[in-house]
PDB file of C-alpha atoms in Angstrom:
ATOM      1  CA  UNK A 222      18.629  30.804  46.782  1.00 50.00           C
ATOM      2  CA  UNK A 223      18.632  27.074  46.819  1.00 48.00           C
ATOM      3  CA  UNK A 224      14.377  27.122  45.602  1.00 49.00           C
ATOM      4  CA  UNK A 225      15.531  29.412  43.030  1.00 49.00           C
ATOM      5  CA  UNK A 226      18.368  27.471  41.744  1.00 48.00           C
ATOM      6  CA  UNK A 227      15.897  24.414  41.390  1.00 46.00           C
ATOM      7  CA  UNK A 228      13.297  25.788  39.960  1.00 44.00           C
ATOM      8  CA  UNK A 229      15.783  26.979  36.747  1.00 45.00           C
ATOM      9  CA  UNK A 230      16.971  23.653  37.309  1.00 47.00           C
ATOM     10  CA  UNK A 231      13.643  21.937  36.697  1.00 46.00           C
ATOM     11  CA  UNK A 232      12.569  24.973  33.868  1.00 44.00           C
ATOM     12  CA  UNK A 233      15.847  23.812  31.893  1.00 45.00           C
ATOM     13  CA  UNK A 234      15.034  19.882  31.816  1.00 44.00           C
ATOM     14  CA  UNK A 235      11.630  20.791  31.151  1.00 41.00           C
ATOM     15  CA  UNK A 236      12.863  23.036  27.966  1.00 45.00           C
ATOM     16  CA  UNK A 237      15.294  20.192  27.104  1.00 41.00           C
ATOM     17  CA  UNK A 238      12.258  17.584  27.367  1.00 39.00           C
ATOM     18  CA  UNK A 239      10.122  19.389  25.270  1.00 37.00           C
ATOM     19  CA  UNK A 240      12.693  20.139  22.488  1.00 41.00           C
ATOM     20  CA  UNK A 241      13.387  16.722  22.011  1.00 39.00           C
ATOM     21  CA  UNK A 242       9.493  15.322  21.810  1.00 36.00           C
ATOM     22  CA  UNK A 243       9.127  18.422  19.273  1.00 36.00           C
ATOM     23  CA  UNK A 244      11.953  17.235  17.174  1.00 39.00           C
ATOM     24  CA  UNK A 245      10.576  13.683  17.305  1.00 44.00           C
ATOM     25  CA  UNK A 246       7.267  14.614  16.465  1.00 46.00           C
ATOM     26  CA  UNK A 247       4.050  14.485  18.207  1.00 54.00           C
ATOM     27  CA  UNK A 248       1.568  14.320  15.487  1.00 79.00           C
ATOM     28  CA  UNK A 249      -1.032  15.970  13.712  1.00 95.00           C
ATOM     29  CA  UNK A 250      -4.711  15.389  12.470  1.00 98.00           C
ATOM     30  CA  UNK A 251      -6.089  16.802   9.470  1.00 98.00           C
ATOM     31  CA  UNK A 252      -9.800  16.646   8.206  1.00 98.00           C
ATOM     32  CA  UNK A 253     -10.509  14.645   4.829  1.00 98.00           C
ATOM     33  CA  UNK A 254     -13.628  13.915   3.722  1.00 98.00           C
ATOM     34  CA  UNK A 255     -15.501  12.208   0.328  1.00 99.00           C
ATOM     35  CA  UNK A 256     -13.270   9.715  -0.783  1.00 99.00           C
ATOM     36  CA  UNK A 257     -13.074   6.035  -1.265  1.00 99.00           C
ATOM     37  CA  UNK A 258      -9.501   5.572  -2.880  1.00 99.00           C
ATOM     38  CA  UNK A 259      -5.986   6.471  -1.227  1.00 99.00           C
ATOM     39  CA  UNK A 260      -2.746   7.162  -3.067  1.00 98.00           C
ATOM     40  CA  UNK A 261       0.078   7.494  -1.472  1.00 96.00           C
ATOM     41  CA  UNK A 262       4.050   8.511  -2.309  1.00 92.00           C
ATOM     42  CA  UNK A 263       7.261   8.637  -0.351  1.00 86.00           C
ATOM     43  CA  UNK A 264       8.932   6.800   2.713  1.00 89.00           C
ATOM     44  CA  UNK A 265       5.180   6.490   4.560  1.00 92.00           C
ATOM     45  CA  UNK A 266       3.801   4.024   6.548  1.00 96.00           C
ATOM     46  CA  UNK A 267       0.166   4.194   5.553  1.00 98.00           C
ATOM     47  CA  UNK A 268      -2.138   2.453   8.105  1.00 99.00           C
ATOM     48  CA  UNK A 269      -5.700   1.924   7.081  1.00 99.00           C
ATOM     49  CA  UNK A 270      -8.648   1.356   9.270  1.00 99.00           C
ATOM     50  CA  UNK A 271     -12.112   0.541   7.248  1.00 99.00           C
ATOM     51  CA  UNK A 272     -14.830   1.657  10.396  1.00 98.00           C
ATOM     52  CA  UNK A 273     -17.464   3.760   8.757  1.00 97.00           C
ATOM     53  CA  UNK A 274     -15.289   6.825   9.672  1.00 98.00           C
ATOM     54  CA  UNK A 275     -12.966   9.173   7.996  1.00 99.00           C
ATOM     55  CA  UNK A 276      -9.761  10.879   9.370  1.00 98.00           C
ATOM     56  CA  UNK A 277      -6.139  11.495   8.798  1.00 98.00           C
ATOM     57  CA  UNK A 278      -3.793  11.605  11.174  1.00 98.00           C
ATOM     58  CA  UNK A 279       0.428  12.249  10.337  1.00 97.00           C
ATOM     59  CA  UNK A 280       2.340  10.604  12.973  1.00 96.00           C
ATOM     60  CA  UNK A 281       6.009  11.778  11.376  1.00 92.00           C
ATOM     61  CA  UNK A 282       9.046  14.005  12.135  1.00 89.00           C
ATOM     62  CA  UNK A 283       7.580  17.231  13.503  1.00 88.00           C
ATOM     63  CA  UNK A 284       9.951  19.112  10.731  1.00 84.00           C
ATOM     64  CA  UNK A 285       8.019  17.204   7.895  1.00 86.00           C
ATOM     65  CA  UNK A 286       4.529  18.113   8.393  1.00 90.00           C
ATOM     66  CA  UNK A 287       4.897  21.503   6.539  1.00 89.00           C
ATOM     67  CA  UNK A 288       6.275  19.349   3.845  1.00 89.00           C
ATOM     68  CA  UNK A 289       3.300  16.999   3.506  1.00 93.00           C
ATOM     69  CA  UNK A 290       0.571  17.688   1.094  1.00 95.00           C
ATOM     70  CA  UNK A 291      -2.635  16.010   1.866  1.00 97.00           C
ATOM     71  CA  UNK A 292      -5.490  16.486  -0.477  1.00 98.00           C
ATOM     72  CA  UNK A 293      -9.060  14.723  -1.784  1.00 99.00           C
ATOM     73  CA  UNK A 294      -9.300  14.987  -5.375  1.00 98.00           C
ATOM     74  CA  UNK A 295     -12.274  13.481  -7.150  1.00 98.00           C
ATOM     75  CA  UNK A 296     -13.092  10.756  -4.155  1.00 98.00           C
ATOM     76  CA  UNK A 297      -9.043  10.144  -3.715  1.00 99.00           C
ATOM     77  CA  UNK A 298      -7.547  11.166  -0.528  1.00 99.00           C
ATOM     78  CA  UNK A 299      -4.430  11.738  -2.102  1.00 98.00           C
ATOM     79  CA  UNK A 300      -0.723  11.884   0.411  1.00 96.00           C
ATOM     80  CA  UNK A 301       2.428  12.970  -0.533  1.00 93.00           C
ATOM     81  CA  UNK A 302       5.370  15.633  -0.697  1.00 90.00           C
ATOM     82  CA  UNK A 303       4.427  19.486  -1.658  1.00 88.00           C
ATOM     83  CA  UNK A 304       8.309  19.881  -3.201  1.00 80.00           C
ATOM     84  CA  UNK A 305      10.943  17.400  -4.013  1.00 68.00           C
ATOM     85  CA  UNK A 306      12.332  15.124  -1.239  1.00 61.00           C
ATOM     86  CA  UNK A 307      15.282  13.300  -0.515  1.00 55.00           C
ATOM     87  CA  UNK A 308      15.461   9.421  -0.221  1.00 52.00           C
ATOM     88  CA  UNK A 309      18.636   9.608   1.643  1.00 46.00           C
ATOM     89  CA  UNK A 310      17.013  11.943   4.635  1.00 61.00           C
ATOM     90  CA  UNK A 311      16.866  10.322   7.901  1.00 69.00           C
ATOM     91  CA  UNK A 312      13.290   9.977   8.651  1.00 72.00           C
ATOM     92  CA  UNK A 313      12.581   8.969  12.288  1.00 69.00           C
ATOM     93  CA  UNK A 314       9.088   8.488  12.024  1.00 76.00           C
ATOM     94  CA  UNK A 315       6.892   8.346   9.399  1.00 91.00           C
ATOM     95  CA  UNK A 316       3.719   6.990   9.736  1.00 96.00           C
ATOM     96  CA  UNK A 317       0.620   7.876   8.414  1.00 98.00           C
ATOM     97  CA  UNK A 318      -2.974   6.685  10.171  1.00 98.00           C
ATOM     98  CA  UNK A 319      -6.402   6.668   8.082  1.00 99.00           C
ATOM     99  CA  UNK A 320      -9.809   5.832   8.544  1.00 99.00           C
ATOM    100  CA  UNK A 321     -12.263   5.288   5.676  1.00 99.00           C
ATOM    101  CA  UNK A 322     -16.032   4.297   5.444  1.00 99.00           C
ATOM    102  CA  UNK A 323     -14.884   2.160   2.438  1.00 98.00           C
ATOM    103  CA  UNK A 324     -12.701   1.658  -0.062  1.00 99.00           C
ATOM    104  CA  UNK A 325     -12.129   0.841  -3.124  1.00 99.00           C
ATOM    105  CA  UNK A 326      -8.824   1.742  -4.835  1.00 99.00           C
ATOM    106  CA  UNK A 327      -5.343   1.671  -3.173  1.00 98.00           C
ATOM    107  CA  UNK A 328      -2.094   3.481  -4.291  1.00 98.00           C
ATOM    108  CA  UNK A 329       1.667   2.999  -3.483  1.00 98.00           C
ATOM    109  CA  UNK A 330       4.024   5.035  -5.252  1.00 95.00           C
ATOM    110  CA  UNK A 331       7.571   4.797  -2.999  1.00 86.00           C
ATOM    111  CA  UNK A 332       9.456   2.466  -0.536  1.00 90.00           C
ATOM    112  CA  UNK A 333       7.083   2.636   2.274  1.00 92.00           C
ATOM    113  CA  UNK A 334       3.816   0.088   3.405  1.00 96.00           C
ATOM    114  CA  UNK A 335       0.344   0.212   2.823  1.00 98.00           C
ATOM    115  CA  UNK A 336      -1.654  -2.093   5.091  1.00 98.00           C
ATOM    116  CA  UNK A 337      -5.654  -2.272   5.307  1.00 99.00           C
ATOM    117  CA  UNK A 338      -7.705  -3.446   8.285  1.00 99.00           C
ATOM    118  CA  UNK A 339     -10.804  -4.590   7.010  1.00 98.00           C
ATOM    119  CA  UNK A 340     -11.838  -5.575   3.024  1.00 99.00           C
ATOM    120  CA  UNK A 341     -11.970  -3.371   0.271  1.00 99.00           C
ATOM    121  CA  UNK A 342     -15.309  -4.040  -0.910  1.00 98.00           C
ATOM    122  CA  UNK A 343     -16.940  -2.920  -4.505  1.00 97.00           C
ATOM    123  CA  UNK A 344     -18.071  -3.679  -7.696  1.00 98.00           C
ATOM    124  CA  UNK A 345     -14.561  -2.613  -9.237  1.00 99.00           C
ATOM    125  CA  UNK A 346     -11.431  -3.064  -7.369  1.00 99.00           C
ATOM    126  CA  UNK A 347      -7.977  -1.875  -7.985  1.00 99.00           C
ATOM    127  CA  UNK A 348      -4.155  -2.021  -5.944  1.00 99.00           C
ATOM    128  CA  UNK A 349      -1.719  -0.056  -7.456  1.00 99.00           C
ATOM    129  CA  UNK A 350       1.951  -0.136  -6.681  1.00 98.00           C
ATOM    130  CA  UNK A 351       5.312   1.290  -7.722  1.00 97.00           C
ATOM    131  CA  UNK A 352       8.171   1.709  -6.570  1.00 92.00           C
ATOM    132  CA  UNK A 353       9.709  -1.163  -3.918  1.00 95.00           C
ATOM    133  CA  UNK A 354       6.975  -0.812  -1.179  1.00 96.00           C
ATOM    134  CA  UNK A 355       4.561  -2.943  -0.409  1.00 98.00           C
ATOM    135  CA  UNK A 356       0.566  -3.306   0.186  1.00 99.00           C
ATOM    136  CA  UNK A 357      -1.335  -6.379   2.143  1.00 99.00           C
ATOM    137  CA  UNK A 358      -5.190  -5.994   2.120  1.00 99.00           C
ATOM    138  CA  UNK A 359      -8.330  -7.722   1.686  1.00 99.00           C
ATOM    139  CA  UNK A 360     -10.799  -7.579  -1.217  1.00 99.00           C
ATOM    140  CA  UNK A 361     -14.268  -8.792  -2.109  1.00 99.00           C
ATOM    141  CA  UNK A 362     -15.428  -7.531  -5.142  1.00 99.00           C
ATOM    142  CA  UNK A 363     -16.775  -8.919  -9.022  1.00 99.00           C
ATOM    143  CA  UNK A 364     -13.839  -7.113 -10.327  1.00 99.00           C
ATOM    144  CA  UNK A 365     -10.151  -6.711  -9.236  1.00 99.00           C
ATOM    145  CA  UNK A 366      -7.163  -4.865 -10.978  1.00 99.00           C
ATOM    146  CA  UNK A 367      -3.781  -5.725  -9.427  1.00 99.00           C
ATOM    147  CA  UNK A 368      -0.797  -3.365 -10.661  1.00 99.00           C
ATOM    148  CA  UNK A 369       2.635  -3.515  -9.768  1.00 99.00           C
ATOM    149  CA  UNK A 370       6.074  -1.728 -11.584  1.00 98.00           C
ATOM    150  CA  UNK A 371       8.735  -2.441  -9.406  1.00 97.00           C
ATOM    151  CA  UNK A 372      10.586  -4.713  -7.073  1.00 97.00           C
ATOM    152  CA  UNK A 373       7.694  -4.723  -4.544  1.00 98.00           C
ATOM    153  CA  UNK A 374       5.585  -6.970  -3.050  1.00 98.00           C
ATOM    154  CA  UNK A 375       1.572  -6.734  -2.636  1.00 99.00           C
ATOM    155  CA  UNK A 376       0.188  -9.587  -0.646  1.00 99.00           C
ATOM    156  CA  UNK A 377      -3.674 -10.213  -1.495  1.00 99.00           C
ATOM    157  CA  UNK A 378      -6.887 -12.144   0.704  1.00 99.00           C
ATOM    158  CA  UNK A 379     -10.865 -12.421   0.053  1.00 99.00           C
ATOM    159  CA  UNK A 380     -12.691 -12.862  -2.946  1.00 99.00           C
ATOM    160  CA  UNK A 381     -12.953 -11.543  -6.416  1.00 99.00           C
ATOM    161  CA  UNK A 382     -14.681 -13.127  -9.487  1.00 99.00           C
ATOM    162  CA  UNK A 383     -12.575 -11.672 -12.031  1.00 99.00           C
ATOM    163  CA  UNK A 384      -9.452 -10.996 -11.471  1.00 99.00           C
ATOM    164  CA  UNK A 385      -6.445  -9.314 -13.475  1.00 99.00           C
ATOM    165  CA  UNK A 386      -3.397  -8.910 -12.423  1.00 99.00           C
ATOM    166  CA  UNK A 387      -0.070  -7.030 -13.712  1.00 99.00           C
ATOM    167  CA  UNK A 388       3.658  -7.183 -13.196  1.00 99.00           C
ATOM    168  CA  UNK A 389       6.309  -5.139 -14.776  1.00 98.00           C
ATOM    169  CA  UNK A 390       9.965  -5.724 -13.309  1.00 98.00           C
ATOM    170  CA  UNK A 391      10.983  -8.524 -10.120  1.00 98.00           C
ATOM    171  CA  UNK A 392       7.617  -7.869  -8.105  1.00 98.00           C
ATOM    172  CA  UNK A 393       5.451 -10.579  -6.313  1.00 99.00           C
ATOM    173  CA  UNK A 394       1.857 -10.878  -6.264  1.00 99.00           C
ATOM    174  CA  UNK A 395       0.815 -13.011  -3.563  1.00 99.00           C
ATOM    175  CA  UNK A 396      -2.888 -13.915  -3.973  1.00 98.00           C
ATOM    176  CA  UNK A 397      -2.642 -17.640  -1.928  1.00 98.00           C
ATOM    177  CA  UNK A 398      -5.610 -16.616  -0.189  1.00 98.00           C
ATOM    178  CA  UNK A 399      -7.471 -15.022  -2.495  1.00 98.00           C
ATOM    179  CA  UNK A 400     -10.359 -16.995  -4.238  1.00 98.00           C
ATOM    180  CA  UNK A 401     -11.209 -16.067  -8.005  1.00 99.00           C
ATOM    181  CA  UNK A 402     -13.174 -17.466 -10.559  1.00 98.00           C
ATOM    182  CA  UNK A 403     -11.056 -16.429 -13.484  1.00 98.00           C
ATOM    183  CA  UNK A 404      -7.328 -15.254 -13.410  1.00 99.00           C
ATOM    184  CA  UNK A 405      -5.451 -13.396 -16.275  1.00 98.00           C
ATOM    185  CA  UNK A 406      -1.871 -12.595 -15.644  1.00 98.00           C
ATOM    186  CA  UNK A 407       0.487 -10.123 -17.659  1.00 98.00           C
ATOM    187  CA  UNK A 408       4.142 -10.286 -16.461  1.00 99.00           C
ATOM    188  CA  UNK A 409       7.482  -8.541 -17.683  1.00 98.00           C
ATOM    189  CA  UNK A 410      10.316  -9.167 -16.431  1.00 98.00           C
ATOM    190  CA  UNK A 411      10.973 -11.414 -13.258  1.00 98.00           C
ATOM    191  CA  UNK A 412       7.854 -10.862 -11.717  1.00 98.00           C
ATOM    192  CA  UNK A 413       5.491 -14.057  -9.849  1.00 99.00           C
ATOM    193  CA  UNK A 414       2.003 -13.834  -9.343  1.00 99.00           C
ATOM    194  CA  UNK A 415       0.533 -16.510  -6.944  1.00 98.00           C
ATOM    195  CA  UNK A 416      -3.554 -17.094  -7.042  1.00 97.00           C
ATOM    196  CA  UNK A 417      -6.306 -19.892  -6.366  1.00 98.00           C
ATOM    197  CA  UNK A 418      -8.960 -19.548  -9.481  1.00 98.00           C
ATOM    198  CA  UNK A 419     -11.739 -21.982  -9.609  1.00 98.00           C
ATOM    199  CA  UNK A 420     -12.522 -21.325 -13.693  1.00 98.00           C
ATOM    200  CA  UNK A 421      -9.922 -20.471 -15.696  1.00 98.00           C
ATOM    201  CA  UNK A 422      -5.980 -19.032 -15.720  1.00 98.00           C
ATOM    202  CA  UNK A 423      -4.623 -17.757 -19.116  1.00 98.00           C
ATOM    203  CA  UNK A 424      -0.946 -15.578 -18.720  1.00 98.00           C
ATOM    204  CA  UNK A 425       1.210 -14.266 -20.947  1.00 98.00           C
ATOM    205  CA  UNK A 426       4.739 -13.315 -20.335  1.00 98.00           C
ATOM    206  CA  UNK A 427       7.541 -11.453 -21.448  1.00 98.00           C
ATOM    207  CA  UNK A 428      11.027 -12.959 -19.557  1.00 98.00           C
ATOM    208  CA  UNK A 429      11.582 -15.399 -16.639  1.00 98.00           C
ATOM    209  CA  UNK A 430       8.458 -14.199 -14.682  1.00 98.00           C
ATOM    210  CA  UNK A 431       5.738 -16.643 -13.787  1.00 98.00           C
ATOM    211  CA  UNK A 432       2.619 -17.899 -12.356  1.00 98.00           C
ATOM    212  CA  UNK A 433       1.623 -20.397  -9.723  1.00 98.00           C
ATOM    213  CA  UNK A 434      -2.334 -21.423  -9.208  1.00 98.00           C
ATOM    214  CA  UNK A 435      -4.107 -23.804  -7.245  1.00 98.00           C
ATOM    215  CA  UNK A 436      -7.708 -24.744  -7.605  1.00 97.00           C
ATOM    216  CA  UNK A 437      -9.962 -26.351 -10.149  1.00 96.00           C
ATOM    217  CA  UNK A 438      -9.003 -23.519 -12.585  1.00 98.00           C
ATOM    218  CA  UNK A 439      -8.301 -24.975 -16.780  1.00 97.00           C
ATOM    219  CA  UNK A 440      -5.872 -22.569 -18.507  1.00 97.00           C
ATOM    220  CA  UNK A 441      -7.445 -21.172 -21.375  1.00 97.00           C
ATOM    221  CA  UNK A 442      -4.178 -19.503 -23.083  1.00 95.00           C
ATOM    222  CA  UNK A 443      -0.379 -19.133 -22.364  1.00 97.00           C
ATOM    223  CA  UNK A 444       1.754 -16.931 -24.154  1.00 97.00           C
ATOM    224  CA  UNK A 445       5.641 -16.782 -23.401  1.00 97.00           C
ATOM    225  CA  UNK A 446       8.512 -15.022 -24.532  1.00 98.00           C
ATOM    226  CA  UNK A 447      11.500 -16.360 -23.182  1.00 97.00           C
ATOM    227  CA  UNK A 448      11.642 -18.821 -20.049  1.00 97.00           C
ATOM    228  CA  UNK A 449       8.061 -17.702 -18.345  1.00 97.00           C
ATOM    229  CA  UNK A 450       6.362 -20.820 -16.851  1.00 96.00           C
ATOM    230  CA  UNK A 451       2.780 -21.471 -15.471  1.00 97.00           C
ATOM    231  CA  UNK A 452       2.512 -24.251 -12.709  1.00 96.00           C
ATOM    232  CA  UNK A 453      -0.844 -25.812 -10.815  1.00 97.00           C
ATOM    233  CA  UNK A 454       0.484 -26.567  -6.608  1.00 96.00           C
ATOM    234  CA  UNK A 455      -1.592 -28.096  -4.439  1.00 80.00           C
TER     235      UNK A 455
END
């Protein structure tokens, strides 16, 4: 009677064990293939490994992975919700875990992080974000586009010749360690971009944004529209 009394015992915290690892999540790989950019929307933590290797792995709320729509479209590996979600859901975990051969474009559309291990490395270059999320990677590349609409932050390293970079609304572009040649800056609203350029920095903005450069870098054209400012630091 007693053996039999402990093995139900042991069966129950067993069934009680696995319920909650279920509910918490345990993962779940998917295959992706063919693509060089990521996009991203929602709550996600995206975590990107550069290796020579491609995989997907959803490390979120086991009651969410039915929900998640993971796709490559046109050499985009493209992550995000099949239906509508709500912001105000309690997600427990939601991270996301990628590994790409390379890459060249980057995506944030949401509140949650985007952070590369290794350096986006192409001819053309682009980071994309909207929303209040953020994005840190590194670049090296003749070319780099550099998007935000928003209130979020992307924080930039490496080396680009060229680079452009975009701000609509109170987001930051932090490009202190990144080396360019030639900077162009577009800002409206509040934004701040922040960039070394060796050549030249021209900017035009629309509102209280502005831009901060270091470097040997002449500027070649200011436009302003209200109390914008451009400033060389050391």
């Amino acid at each position: 009677m007693k053996r039999k009394t402990f093995i139900l015992l042991a069966l129950a915290i067993a069934l009680v064990t696995f319920n909650t690892y279920a509910q918490d999540g345990t993962g779940s790989n998917r295959s992706v293939s063919g693509f060089n950019r990521v996009e991203s929307g929602g709550p996600f933590n995206i975590h990107i490994k550069i290796n020579g290797t491609e995989s997907l792995r959803l490390d979120v709320d086991a009651d969410l992975l039915d929900d998640i729509k993971t796709e490559v479209v046109g050499g985009t590996l493209k992550i995000g919700f099949k239906h509508n979600f709500s912001f105000h859901r309690n997600i427990k975990r939601g991270d996301i875990y990628i590994t790409a051969k390379s890459l060249e474009g980057l995506g944030n559309s949401g509140s949650g992080s985007t952070e590369v291990e290794g350096v986006m490395d192409g001819q053309n270059v682009s980071v994309t974000l909207s929303g209040s999320g953020g994005i840190k990677t590194a670049v090296k590349t003749s070319s780099l586009q550099v998007k935000i609409s928003g209130s979020g932050s992307i924080n930039l390293k490496g080396n680009a010749n060229d680079a452009d970079f975009r701000i609509s609304g109170s987001g930051e572009i932090n490009g202190r360690e990144l080396k360019t040649e030639s900077a162009i800056a577009g800002i409206s609203g509040s934004g701040n971009v922040y960039v070394s350029a060796n050549k030249s920095v021209s900017a035009r903005i629309t509102g209280s944004g502005g831009v901060s450069y270091s470097g040997n870098a002449a500027i070649t054209e200011t436009k302003f529209t209200g109390s914008g400012r451009v400033n060389k630091v050391d």
